[in-house]
Tab-separated table of C-alpha atoms and ligand atoms in Angstrom:
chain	number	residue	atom	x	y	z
A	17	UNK	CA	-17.355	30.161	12.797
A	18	UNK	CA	-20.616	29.215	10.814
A	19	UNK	CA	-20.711	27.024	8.083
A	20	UNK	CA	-21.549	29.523	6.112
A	21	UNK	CA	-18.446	31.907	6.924
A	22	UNK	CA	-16.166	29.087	6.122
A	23	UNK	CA	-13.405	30.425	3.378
A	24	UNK	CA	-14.048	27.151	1.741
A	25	UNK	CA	-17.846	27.177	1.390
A	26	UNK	CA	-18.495	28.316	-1.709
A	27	UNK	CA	-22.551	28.114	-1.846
A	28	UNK	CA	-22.442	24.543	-0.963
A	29	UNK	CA	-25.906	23.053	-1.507
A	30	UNK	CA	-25.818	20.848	1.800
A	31	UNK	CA	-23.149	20.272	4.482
A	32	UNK	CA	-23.980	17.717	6.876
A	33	UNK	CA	-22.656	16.751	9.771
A	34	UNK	CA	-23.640	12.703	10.808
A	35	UNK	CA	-22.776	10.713	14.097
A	36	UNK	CA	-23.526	7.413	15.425
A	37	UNK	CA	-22.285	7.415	19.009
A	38	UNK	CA	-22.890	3.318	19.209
A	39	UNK	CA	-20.794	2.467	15.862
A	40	UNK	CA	-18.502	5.223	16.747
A	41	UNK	CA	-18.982	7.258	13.821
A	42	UNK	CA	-18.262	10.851	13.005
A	43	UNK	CA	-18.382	12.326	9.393
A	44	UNK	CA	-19.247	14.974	6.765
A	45	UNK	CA	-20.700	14.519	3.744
A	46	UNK	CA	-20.796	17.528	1.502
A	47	UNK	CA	-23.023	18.581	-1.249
A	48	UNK	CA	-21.675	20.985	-3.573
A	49	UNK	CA	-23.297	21.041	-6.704
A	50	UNK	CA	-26.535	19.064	-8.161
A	51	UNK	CA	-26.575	20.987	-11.409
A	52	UNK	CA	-25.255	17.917	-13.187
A	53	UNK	CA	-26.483	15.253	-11.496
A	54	UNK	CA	-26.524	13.081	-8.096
A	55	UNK	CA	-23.136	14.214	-6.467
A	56	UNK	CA	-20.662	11.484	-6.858
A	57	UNK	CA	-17.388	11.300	-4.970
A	58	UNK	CA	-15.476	9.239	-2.475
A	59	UNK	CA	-15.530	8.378	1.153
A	60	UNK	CA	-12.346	8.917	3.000
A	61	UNK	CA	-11.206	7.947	5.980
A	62	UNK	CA	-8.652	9.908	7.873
A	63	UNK	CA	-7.064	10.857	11.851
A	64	UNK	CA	-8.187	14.599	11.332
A	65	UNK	CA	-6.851	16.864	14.393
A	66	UNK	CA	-10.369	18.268	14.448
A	67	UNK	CA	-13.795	18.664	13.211
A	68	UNK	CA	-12.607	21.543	11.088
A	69	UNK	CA	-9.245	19.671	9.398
A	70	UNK	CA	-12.160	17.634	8.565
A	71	UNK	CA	-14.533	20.387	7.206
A	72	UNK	CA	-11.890	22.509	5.202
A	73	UNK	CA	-10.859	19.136	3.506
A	74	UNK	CA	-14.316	18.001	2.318
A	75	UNK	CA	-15.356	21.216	1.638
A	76	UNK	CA	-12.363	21.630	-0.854
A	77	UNK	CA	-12.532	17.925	-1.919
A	78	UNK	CA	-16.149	18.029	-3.058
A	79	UNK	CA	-16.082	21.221	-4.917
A	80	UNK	CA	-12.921	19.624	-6.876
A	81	UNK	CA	-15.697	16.866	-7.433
A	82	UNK	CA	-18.068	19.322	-9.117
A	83	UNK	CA	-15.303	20.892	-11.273
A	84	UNK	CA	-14.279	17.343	-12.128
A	85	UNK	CA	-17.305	15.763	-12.875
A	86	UNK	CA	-18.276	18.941	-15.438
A	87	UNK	CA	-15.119	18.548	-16.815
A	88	UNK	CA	-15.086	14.970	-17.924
A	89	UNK	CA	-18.450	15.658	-19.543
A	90	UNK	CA	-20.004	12.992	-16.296
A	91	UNK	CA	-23.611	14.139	-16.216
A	92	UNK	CA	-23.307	13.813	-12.134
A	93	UNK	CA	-22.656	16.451	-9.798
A	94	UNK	CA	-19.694	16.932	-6.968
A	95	UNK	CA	-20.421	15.247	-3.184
A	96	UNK	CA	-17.586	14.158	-1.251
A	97	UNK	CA	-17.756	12.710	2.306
A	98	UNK	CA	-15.169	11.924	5.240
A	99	UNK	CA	-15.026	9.870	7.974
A	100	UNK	CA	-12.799	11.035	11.252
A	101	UNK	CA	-11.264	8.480	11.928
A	102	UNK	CA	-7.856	6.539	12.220
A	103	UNK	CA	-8.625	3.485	9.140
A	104	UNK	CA	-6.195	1.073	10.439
A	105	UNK	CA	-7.633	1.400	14.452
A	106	UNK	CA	-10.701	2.951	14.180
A	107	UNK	CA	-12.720	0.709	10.711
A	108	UNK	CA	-14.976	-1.560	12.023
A	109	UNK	CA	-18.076	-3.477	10.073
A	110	UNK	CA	-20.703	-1.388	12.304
A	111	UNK	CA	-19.190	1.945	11.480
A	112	UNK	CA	-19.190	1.116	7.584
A	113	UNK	CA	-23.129	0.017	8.326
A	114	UNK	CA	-23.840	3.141	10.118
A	115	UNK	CA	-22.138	5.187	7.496
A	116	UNK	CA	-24.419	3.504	4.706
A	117	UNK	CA	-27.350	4.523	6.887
A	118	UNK	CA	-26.266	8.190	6.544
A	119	UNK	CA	-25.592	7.967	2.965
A	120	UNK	CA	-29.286	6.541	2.422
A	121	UNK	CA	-31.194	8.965	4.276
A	122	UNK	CA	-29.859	10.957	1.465
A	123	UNK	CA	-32.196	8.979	-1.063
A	124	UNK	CA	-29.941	9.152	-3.517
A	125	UNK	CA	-28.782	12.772	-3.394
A	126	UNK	CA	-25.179	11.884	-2.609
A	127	UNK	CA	-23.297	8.561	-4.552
A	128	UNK	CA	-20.359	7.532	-2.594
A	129	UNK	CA	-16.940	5.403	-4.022
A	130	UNK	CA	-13.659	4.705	-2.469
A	131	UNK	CA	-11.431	6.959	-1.394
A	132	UNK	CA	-8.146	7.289	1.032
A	133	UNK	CA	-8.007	5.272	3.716
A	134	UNK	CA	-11.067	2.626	2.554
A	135	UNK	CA	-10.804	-0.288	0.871
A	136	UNK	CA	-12.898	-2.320	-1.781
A	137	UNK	CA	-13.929	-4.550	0.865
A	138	UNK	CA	-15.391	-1.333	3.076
A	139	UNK	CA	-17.047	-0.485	-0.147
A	140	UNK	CA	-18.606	-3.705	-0.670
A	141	UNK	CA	-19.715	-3.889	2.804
A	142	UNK	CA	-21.487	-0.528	2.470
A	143	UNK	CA	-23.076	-1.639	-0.743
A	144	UNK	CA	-24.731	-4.451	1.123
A	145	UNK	CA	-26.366	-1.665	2.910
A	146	UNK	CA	-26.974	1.462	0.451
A	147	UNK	CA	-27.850	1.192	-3.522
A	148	UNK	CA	-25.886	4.658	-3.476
A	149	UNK	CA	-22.275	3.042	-3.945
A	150	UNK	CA	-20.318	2.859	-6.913
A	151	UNK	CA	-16.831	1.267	-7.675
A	152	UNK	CA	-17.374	-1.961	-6.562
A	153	UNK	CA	-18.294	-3.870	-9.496
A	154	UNK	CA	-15.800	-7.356	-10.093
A	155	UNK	CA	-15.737	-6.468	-14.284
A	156	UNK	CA	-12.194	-6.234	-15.804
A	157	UNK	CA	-12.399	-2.177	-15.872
A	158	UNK	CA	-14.113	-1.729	-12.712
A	159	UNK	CA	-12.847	-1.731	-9.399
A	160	UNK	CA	-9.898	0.260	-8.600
A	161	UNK	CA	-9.832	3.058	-10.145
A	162	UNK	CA	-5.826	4.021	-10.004
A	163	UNK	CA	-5.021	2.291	-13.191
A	164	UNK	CA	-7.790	4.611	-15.041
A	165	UNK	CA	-6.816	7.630	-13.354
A	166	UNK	CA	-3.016	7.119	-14.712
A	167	UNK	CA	-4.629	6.797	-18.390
A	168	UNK	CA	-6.291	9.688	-18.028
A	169	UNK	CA	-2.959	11.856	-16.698
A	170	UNK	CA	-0.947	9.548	-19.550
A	171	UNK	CA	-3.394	11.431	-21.836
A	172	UNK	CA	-3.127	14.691	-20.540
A	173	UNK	CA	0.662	14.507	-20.484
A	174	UNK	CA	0.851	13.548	-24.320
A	175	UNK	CA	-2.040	16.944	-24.879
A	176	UNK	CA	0.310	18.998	-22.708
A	177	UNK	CA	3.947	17.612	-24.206
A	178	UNK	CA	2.396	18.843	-27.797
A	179	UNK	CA	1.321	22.363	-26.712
A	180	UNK	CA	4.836	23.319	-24.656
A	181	UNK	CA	7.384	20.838	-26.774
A	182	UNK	CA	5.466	20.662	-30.328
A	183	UNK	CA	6.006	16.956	-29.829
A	184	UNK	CA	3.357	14.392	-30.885
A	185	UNK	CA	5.476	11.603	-29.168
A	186	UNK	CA	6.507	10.901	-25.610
A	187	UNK	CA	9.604	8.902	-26.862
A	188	UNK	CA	12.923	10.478	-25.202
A	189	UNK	CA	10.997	12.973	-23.365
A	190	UNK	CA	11.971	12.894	-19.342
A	191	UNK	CA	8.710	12.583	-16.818
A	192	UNK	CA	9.525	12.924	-12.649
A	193	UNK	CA	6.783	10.882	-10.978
A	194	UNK	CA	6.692	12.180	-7.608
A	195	UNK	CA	4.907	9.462	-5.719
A	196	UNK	CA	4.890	5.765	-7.287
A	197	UNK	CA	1.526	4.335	-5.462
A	198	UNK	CA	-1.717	3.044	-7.441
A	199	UNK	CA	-1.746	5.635	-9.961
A	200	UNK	CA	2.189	7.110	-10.354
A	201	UNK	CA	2.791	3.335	-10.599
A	202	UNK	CA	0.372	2.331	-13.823
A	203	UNK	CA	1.716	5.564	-15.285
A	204	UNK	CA	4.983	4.773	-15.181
A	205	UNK	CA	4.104	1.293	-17.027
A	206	UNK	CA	2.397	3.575	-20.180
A	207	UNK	CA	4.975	6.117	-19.734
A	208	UNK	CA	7.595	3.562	-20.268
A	209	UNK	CA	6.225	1.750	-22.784
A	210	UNK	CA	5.976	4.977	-24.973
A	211	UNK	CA	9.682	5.068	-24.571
A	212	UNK	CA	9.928	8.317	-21.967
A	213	UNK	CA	12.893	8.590	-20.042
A	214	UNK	CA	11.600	8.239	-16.075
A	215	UNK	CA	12.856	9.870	-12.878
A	216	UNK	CA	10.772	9.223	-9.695
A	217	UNK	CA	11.408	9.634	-6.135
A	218	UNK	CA	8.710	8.301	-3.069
A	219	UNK	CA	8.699	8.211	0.484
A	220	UNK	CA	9.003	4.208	0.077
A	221	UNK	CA	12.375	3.938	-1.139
A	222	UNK	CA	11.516	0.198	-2.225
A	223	UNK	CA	9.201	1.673	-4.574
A	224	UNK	CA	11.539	3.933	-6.230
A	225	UNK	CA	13.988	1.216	-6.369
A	226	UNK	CA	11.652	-1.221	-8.308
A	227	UNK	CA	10.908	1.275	-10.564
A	228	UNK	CA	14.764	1.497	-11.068
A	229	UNK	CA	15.052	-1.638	-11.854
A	230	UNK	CA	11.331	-2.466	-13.836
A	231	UNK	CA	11.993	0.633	-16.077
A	232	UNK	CA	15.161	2.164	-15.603
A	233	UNK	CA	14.040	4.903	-13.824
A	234	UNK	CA	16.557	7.519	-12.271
A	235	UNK	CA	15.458	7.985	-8.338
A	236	UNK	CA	16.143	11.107	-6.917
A	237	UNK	CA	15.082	12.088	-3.556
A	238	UNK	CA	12.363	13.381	-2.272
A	239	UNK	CA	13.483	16.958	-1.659
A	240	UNK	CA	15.492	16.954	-5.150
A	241	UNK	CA	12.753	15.934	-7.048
A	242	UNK	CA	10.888	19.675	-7.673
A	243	UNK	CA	14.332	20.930	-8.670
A	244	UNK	CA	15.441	17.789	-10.428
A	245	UNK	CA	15.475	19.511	-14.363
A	246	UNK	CA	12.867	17.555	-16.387
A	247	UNK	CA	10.217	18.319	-19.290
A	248	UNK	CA	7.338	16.892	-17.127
A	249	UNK	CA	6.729	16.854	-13.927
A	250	UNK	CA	4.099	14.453	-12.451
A	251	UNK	CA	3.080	15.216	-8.672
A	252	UNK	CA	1.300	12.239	-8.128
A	253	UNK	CA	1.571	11.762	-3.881
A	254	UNK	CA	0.218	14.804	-2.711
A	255	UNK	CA	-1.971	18.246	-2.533
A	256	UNK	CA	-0.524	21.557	-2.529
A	257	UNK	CA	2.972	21.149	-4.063
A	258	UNK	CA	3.232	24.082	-6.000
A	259	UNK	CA	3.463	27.179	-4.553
A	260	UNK	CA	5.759	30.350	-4.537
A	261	UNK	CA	8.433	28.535	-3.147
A	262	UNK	CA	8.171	25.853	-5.010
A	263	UNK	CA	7.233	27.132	-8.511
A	264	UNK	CA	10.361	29.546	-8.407
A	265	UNK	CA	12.848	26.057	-8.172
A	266	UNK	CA	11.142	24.043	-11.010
A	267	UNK	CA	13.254	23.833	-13.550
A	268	UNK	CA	10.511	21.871	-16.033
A	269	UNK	CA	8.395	22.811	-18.972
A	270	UNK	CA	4.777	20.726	-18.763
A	271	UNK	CA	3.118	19.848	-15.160
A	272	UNK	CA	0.805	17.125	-15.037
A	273	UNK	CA	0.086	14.489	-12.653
A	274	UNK	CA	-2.646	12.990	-10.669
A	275	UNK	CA	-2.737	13.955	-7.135
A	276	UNK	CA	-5.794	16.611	-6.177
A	277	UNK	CA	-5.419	20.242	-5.030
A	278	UNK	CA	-1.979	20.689	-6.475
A	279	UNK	CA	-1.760	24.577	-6.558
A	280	UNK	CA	-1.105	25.787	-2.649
A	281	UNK	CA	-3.463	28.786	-3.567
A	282	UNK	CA	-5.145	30.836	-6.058
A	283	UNK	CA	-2.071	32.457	-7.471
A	284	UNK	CA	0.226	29.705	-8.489
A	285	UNK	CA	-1.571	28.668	-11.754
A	286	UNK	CA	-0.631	32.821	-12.427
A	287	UNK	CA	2.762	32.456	-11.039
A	288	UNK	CA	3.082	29.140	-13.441
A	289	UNK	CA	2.433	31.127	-16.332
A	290	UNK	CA	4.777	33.461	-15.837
A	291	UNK	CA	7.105	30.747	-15.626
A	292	UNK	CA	6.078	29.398	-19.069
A	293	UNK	CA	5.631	26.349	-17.259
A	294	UNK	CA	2.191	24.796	-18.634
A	295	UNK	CA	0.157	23.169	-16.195
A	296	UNK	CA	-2.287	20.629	-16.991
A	297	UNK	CA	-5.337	21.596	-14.531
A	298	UNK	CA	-5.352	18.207	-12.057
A	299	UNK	CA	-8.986	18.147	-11.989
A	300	UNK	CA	-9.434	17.698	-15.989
A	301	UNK	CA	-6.407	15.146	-16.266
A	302	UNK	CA	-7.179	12.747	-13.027
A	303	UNK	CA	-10.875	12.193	-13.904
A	304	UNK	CA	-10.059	8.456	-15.118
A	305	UNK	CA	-11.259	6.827	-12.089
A	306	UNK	CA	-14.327	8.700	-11.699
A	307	UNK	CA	-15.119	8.365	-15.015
A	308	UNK	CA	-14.692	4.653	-14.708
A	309	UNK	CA	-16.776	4.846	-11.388
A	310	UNK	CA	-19.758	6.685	-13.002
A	311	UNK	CA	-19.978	4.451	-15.468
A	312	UNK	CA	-20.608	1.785	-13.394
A	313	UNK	CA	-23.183	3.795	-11.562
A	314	UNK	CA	-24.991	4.768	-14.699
A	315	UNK	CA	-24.844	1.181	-16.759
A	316	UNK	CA	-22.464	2.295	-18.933
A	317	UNK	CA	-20.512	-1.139	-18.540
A	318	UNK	CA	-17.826	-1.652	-21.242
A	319	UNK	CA	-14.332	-1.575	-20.974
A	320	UNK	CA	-14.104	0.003	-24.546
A	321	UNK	CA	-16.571	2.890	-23.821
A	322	UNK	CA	-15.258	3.858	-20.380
A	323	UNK	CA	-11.425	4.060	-22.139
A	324	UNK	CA	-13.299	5.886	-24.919
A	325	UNK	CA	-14.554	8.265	-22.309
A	326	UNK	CA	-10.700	8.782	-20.571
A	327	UNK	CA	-9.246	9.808	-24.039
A	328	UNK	CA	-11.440	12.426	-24.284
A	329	UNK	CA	-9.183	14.243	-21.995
A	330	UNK	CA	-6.309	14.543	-24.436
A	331	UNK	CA	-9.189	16.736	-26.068
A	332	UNK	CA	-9.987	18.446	-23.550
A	333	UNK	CA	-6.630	19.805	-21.955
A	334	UNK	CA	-5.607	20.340	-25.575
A	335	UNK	CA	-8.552	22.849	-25.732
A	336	UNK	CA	-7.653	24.247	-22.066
A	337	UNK	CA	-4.426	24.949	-22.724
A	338	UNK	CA	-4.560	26.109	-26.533
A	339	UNK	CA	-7.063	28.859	-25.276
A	340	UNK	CA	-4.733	29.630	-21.872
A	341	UNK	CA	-2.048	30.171	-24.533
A	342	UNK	CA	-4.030	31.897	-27.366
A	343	UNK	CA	-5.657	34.122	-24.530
A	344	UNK	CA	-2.719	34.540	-22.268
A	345	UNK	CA	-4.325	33.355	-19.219
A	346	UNK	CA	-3.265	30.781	-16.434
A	347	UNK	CA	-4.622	27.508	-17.326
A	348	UNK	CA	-6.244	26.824	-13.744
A	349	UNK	CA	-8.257	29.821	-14.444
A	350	UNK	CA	-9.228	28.526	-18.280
A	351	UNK	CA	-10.394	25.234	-16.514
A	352	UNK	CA	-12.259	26.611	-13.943
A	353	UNK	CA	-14.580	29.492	-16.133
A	354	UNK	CA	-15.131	26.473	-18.671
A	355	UNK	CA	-16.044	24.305	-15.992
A	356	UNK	CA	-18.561	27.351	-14.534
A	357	UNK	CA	-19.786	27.707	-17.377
A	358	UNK	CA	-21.183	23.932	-17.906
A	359	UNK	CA	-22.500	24.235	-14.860
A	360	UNK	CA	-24.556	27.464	-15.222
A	361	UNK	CA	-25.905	26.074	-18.494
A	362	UNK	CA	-27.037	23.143	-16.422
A	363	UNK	CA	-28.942	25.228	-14.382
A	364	UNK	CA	-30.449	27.533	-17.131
A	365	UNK	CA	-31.878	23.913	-18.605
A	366	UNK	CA	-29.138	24.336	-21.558
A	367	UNK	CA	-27.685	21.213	-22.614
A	368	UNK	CA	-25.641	20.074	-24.108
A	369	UNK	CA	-23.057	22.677	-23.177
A	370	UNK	CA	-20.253	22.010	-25.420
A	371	UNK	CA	-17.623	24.369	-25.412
A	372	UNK	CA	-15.747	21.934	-27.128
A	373	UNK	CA	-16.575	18.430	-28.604
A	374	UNK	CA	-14.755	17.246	-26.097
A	375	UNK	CA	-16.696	18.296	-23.571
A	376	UNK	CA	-19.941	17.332	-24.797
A	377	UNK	CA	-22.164	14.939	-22.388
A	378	UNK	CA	-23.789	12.658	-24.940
A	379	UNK	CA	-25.387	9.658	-23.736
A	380	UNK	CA	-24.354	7.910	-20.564
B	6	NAI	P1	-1.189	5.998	-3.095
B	6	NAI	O1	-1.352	6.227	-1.637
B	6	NAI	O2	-1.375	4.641	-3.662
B	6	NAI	O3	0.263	6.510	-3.568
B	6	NAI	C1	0.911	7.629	-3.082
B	6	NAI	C2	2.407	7.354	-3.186
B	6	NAI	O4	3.110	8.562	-2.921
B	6	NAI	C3	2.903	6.323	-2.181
B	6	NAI	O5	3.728	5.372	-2.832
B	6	NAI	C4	3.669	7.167	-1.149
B	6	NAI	O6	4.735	6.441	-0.555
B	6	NAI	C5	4.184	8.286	-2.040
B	6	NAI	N1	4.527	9.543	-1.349
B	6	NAI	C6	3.938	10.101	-0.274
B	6	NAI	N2	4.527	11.274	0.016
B	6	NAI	C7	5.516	11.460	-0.899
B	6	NAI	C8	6.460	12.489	-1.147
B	6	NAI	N3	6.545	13.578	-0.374
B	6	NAI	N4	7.305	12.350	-2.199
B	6	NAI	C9	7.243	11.267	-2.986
B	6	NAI	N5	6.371	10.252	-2.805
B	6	NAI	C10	5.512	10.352	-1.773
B	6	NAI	O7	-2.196	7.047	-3.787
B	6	NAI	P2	-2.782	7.024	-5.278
B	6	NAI	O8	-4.071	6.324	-5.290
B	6	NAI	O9	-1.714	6.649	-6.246
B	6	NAI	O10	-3.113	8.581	-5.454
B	6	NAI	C11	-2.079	9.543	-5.565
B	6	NAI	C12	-2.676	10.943	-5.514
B	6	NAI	O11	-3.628	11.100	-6.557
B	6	NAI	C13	-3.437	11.244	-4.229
B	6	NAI	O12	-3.208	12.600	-3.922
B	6	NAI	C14	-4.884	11.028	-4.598
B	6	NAI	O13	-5.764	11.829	-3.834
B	6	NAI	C15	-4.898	11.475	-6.050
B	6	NAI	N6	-5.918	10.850	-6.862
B	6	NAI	C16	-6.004	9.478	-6.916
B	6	NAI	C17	-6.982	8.866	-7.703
B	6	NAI	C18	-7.073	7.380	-7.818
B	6	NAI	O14	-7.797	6.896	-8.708
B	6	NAI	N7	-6.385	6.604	-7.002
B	6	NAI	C19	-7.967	9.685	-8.459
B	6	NAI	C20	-7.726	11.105	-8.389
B	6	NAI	C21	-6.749	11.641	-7.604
């Protein structure tokens, strides 16, 4: 199948396809949208099956970029790149050289950051190499960016608590984190700390059980925990966990975590409304980190401004979902025309686009 055909493709400005048989290196990087910006978005490193495990994911992944970057009012557009590869056999220094190479013949088109399966130190490496790397500055709020993606989804949790619950406070209320790694983790800190009452559940039963024990968190299992009754749920381990099978067993009220992707297809954000469940679009409320990562890219270097930046989103998914309920529409779908629609003003030269205050650029 061409490129082209792909179901994924979605007018992709560049797909390219890099090797370096000496470093052993294989990987896409994937252009989506310039409209905004340079396209900014992480490097991962993963055992694909195939070339196209590896295609359908970046494909998907840097679109998401695009729709995330418009969305957190980052004036940079949506790239995303991915190394086949097994990280803990396959990472070598010469492979994170050669991929620096690839990302500079770019000239600057593309701005790469971490992402699954690399570390800082890969990052670093490939700074050494390319001036088109962000996310590896040593500053207090630089770094990784988990910690700033769980304010974010903290933020969009307390927007999406007031629209289904009409409560301004997250004291008493019951959040399942499913997944308790870098970002379900600092989450559960804020969450706790606001007084909400926690129930988690991860594949690392250690995990769950510190979280037992650090903030008296309920642990469920892993299969209970979409059909454990809650008023949030927070997927925050992996992609595609709601779906029709799914979505008919949740017995929750708000949806909101980190992890990308979360809808299985095009329907479920429909299928969620019916539900009255309201879903918090994962692409507005897990832009934290790449807010933070821009940031650094573009000079904008406090700690106060970049936190500044992340609270917008309480804004923002307030707006979203208001308008999904005032208009009766799923709130993936809200998202997504907004998001459309800063882009197309981009294009036209119109800027800035606010639909919302939230939402507008300013100065970076
Ligand atoms: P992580 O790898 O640190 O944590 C994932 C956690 O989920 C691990 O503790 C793992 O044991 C657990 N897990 C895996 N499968 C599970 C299952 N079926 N049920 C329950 N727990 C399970 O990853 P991180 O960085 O916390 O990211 C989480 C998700 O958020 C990922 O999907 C990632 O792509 C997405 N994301 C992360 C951002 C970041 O700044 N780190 C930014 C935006 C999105």
């Amino acid at each position: 199948m061409a490129v082209t055909d792909h179901p994924d493709f979605d007018a992709h400005e560049a797909v390219l396809f890099v090797a370096d048989r000496r470093a052993k290196l294989r990987a896409i990087i994937a252009l989506h949208d310039t409209s905004l910006g340079p396209a900014l978005g992480g490097v991962r490193m993963y055992p694909y099956v195939n070339e196209d495990a590896a295609l359908t994911d970046v494909l998907r992944l840097s679109r998401g970029m695009t729709y995330k970057n418009a969305m957190a009012g980052v004036p940079m557009g949506g790239g995303k790149a991915v190394i086949i590869g097994n990280p803990r056999r396959d990472r070598t220094d010469r492979l994170m050289i050669a991929y620096a190479a690839q990302v500079n013949q770019l000239g600057g088109r593309y701005v790469t950051a971490e992402d699954l399966g690399m570390s800082l130190a890969d990052l670093k490496l490939i700074a050494r190499h390319s001036p088109y790397v962000t996310g590896v500055a040593d500053a207090d709020h630089q770094g990784d960016p988990g910690p700033k993606t769980a304010l974010g989804v903290y933020h969009g949790i307390r927007a999406a608590v007031q629209v289904a619950l009409g409560r301004h406070s997250l004291s008493g209320t019951s959040v399942a984190i499913q997944g308790l790694g870098n970002v379900g983790w600092a989450l559960a800190q804020r969450l706790h700390a606001d007084g909400a009452q926690l129930i988690v559940a991860d594949t690392d039963a250690t995990r769950a059980e510190l979280a037992a024990a650090e903030f008296g968190a309920r642990v469920v299992s892993t299969e209970e925990m979409l059909t454990t009754p809650a008023d949030v749920l927070s997927p925050c381990a992996l992609g595609g966990v709601l779906s029709a099978h799914t979505i008919a067993r949740l017995k929750v009220a708000v949806i909101c975590g980190c992890a990308n992707n979360q809808l299985a297809n095009r329907t479920a954000g429909e299928q969620l409304r019916e539900k009255n469940i309201v879903y918090a679009p994962d692409y507005v409320v897990n832009a934290g980190g790449v807010i933070a990562v821009a940031g650094e890219y573009l000079g904008q270097s406090t700690a106060a401004g970049i936190n500044a930046r992340i609270e917008r989103i309480y804004q923002t998914t307030l707006d979203i979902l208001e308008r999904a309920r005032d208009e009766q529409r799923a709130t993936s779908e809200v998202a997504d025309s907004m998001a459309r629609r800063i882009l197309q003003d981009a294009r036209l030269g119109r800027r800035p686009p606010p639909l919302t205050d939230s939402l507008s650029l300013g100065s970076w």
